[in-house]
Coordinates of C-alpha atoms and ligand atoms in Angstrom, one line a residue:
X1026 CA 76.1 0.6 116.8
X1027 CA 74.4 1.6 113.6
X1028 CA 73.4 5.2 114.0
X1029 CA 71.8 6.1 110.7
X1030 CA 70.6 3.7 108.0
X1031 CA 68.7 4.4 104.7
X1032 CA 67.9 2.5 101.5
X1033 CA 66.9 3.7 98.1
X1034 CA 65.8 1.2 95.3
X1035 CA 68.0 -1.6 96.6
X1036 CA 71.0 0.6 97.5
X1037 CA 71.9 0.6 101.2
X1038 CA 73.6 3.2 103.2
X1039 CA 74.6 3.0 106.9
X1040 CA 76.8 5.0 109.3
X1041 CA 77.9 3.9 112.8
X1042 CA 78.1 5.8 116.1
X1043 CA 80.5 5.1 118.9
X1044 CA 78.5 2.9 121.2
X1045 CA 77.8 -0.8 121.6
X1046 CA 81.2 -2.3 120.9
X1047 CA 83.9 -3.9 122.9
X1048 CA 86.9 -1.4 122.6
X1049 CA 88.4 0.0 125.8
X1050 CA 89.1 3.7 126.4
X1051 CA 90.1 5.8 124.5
X1052 CA 88.5 3.9 121.7
X1053 CA 85.3 3.1 123.5
X1054 CA 83.2 1.5 122.4
X1055 CA 82.6 0.8 118.8
X1056 CA 85.9 1.5 117.1
X1057 CA 86.1 0.2 113.6
X1058 CA 89.6 1.6 112.7
X1059 CA 92.4 -0.8 112.5
X1060 CA 95.2 1.6 112.5
X1061 CA 94.6 3.8 115.4
X1062 CA 96.2 1.7 118.3
X1063 CA 93.2 -0.2 119.4
X1064 CA 93.4 -3.9 120.2
X1065 CA 93.0 -5.8 116.9
X1066 CA 90.7 -8.4 118.5
X1067 CA 88.4 -5.7 119.6
X1068 CA 88.3 -4.1 116.1
X1069 CA 87.7 -7.5 114.6
X1070 CA 84.8 -8.2 117.0
X1071 CA 83.3 -4.7 116.4
X1072 CA 83.6 -5.1 112.6
X1073 CA 81.8 -8.5 112.9
X1074 CA 79.0 -7.2 114.9
X1075 CA 78.5 -4.1 112.7
X1076 CA 78.4 -6.3 109.6
X1077 CA 76.0 -8.8 111.2
X1078 CA 73.6 -6.1 112.3
X1079 CA 73.4 -4.9 108.7
X1080 CA 72.8 -8.3 107.5
X1081 CA 76.3 -8.5 105.8
X1082 CA 79.0 -11.2 105.8
X1083 CA 81.9 -9.5 107.6
X1084 CA 84.3 -11.3 105.1
X1085 CA 82.5 -9.4 102.3
X1086 CA 83.2 -5.9 103.5
X1087 CA 85.9 -4.1 101.6
X1088 CA 88.1 -1.6 103.6
X1089 CA 90.7 0.6 102.2
X1090 CA 94.1 2.1 103.3
X1091 CA 93.1 5.8 103.5
X1092 CA 95.8 8.3 102.9
X1093 CA 93.9 11.6 102.1
X1094 CA 94.5 11.4 98.4
X1095 CA 92.5 11.5 95.2
X1096 CA 93.1 7.9 94.0
X1097 CA 90.3 5.4 93.4
X1098 CA 90.4 1.6 93.2
X1099 CA 87.8 -0.6 91.5
X1100 CA 87.2 -3.8 93.5
X1101 CA 85.1 -6.9 92.6
X1102 CA 85.6 -8.9 95.8
X1103 CA 87.3 -8.9 99.2
X1104 CA 91.0 -8.5 99.4
X1105 CA 92.9 -11.7 99.7
X1106 CA 94.5 -12.6 103.0
X1107 CA 97.9 -11.6 101.8
X1108 CA 96.9 -8.7 99.7
X1109 CA 98.5 -5.4 99.8
X1110 CA 95.4 -3.2 100.4
X1111 CA 95.8 -0.3 98.1
X1112 CA 96.4 3.2 99.4
X1113 CA 93.3 5.0 98.0
X1114 CA 90.5 7.1 99.5
X1115 CA 87.7 5.7 97.2
X1116 CA 86.6 2.3 96.2
X1117 CA 84.1 1.4 93.5
X1118 CA 82.4 -1.8 92.7
X1119 CA 79.9 -3.3 90.2
X1120 CA 79.5 -6.3 92.4
X1121 CA 76.1 -6.4 94.0
X1122 CA 76.2 -7.6 97.6
X1123 CA 79.8 -6.6 98.1
X1124 CA 79.9 -3.8 100.9
X1125 CA 82.3 -1.0 100.7
X1126 CA 83.4 0.7 103.9
X1127 CA 85.0 4.0 104.7
X1128 CA 86.5 5.1 108.2
X1129 CA 86.3 8.5 109.6
X1130 CA 86.6 10.7 112.7
X1131 CA 85.7 14.2 111.5
X1132 CA 86.5 13.7 107.8
X1133 CA 83.4 13.4 105.5
X1134 CA 82.4 9.8 104.6
X1135 CA 80.7 9.8 101.2
X1136 CA 78.5 6.9 100.0
X1137 CA 77.3 6.7 96.4
X1138 CA 75.2 4.3 94.4
X1139 CA 73.5 4.0 91.1
X1140 CA 70.9 1.3 91.8
X1141 CA 70.0 0.9 88.2
X1142 CA 73.5 0.2 87.0
X1143 CA 74.4 -1.6 90.1
X1144 CA 77.5 0.4 90.9
X1145 CA 78.4 1.6 94.4
X1146 CA 81.3 3.7 95.8
X1147 CA 82.6 4.8 99.2
X1148 CA 85.0 7.7 99.6
X1149 CA 86.9 9.4 102.4
X1150 CA 86.9 13.1 102.0
X1151 CA 88.8 15.1 104.5
X1152 CA 90.0 18.6 103.6
X1153 CA 92.9 17.4 101.5
X1154 CA 90.9 14.7 99.7
X1155 CA 88.0 17.1 98.9
X1156 CA 90.4 19.7 97.5
X1157 CA 92.2 17.0 95.5
X1158 CA 88.9 15.9 94.1
X1159 CA 88.5 12.4 95.5
X1160 CA 84.7 12.5 95.2
X1161 CA 84.6 13.6 91.6
X1162 CA 87.2 11.0 90.8
X1163 CA 84.9 8.3 92.4
X1164 CA 82.0 9.5 90.3
X1165 CA 84.1 9.3 87.2
X1166 CA 85.0 5.8 88.0
X1167 CA 81.4 4.9 88.6
X1168 CA 80.5 6.4 85.2
X1169 CA 83.3 4.4 83.6
X1170 CA 81.6 1.3 84.9
X1171 CA 78.2 2.4 83.5
X1172 CA 76.7 4.7 86.1
X1173 CA 74.8 7.8 85.3
X1174 CA 75.3 10.9 87.6
X1175 CA 71.5 11.7 87.5
X1176 CA 70.7 8.2 88.9
X1177 CA 73.4 8.3 91.6
X1178 CA 72.2 8.5 95.2
X1179 CA 74.7 10.2 97.6
X1180 CA 74.8 10.2 101.3
X1181 CA 77.4 12.0 103.5
X1182 CA 77.8 10.9 107.1
X1183 CA 78.7 12.4 110.4
X1184 CA 81.7 14.9 110.1
X1185 CA 83.0 17.9 111.7
X1186 CA 80.8 20.9 110.7
X1187 CA 81.8 24.2 109.1
X1188 CA 81.1 26.1 112.4
X1189 CA 83.7 23.9 114.2
X1190 CA 86.5 23.1 111.8
X1191 CA 88.8 26.0 112.5
X1192 CA 91.8 26.6 110.1
X1193 CA 94.3 29.4 109.6
X1194 CA 93.0 32.1 107.2
X1195 CA 95.5 31.2 104.5
X1196 CA 94.3 27.6 104.5
X1197 CA 90.7 28.7 104.2
X1198 CA 91.6 30.8 101.3
X1199 CA 93.5 28.0 99.5
X1200 CA 90.5 25.6 100.0
X1201 CA 88.0 28.2 98.9
X1202 CA 90.0 28.9 95.8
X1203 CA 89.4 25.4 94.7
X1204 CA 85.9 24.9 96.2
X1205 CA 84.2 28.1 97.2
X1206 CA 81.3 26.3 98.9
X1207 CA 83.7 25.1 101.6
X1208 CA 84.4 28.7 102.8
X1209 CA 83.1 28.9 106.4
X1210 CA 83.4 30.7 109.7
X1211 CA 83.4 29.1 113.1
X1212 CA 80.6 29.8 115.6
X1213 CA 83.3 32.0 117.4
X1214 CA 84.0 34.0 114.3
X1215 CA 87.3 32.6 113.1
X1216 CA 88.2 31.1 109.6
X1217 CA 86.8 27.7 109.0
X1218 CA 86.3 25.1 106.3
X1219 CA 83.1 23.1 105.5
X1220 CA 84.3 19.9 103.9
X1221 CA 80.8 18.4 103.6
X1222 CA 79.5 21.6 101.8
X1223 CA 82.4 21.3 99.4
X1224 CA 81.6 17.7 98.8
X1225 CA 77.9 18.4 98.1
X1226 CA 78.9 21.3 95.8
X1227 CA 81.1 19.0 93.8
X1228 CA 78.4 16.4 93.5
X1229 CA 75.8 19.0 92.4
X1230 CA 78.1 20.2 89.6
X1231 CA 78.4 16.7 88.4
X1232 CA 74.7 16.3 88.2
X1233 CA 74.1 14.1 91.4
X1234 CA 70.8 15.4 92.6
X1235 CA 69.7 12.9 95.2
X1236 CA 71.9 14.0 98.0
X1237 CA 71.4 13.9 101.8
X1238 CA 73.8 15.1 104.6
X1239 CA 73.9 13.8 108.1
X1240 CA 73.0 16.4 110.6
X1241 CA 75.6 15.2 113.0
X1242 CA 78.7 17.2 113.8
X1243 CA 81.3 14.7 115.1
X1244 CA 83.2 17.4 117.1
X1245 CA 80.0 18.5 118.9
X1246 CA 78.5 14.9 119.3
X1247 CA 79.7 12.8 122.2
X1248 CA 78.0 9.9 120.5
X1249 CA 80.7 10.0 117.7
X1250 CA 84.5 9.8 117.5
X1251 CA 86.3 13.1 116.8
X1252 CA 89.9 13.3 116.0
X1253 CA 90.0 17.1 116.4
X1254 CA 88.4 16.9 119.8
X1255 CA 90.1 13.8 121.3
X1256 CA 93.2 13.1 119.1
X1257 CA 93.7 9.5 120.2
X1258 CA 90.3 7.9 119.5
X1259 CA 88.3 5.5 117.4
X1260 CA 86.9 5.5 113.9
X1261 CA 83.3 5.5 112.7
X1262 CA 82.4 3.6 109.5
X1263 CA 80.1 4.2 106.6
X1264 CA 78.9 1.2 104.5
X1265 CA 77.3 1.1 101.1
X1266 CA 76.1 -1.9 99.2
X1267 CA 73.5 -2.9 96.6
X1268 CA 71.0 -5.8 96.7
Ligands
ZN1000 ZN1 80.2 21.4 114.7

């Protein structure tokens, strides 16, 4: 169900955990991902109950086709029934009441809102997306619609932590060359990447000051889906919307 929830000046932020839904193993229980092999009826039911528990109309939640890239789409309503959902890793809206959703299982879900301008964004920042700059691209799109970085509230959700996300030494060097804050070491002393730290460093440089980070590491928490731990598994969702 809803694991974490927060609101600031009419901007709402929520992140799910893995329990309370109807998906069968290995997606048990609250899988919200539609492209992981789970029964579509179970995903539909879970998305419906998540939306209702947040006070949202399930038909007014916008999902994206995430591809680990830097591209952003501006949306002003739900996709039509026959729409080609764009392959982007960030969506931005100026429509109050329209909820934006991001799916993750170890990648960093990033929720952004400028409550004064009425602009919200959701972004999917895994290692490639963080390096490619999907979060700065989302902020730039928000600013293009009238947001100001100093007013943006940022929340990052449950994600694999820098002490668990082991990578080859060369990969860590490549990531750190782009974003030094992402340089990390596992708890067992090998090269690692801290994607969430990289995202927060990017936001800080852009002037986004009101930032909070979930304390949950998906790989360590059995209350959350983790792709690196389980491979075939469900997806968590983050939701952002404005009153
Ligand atoms: Zn961890």
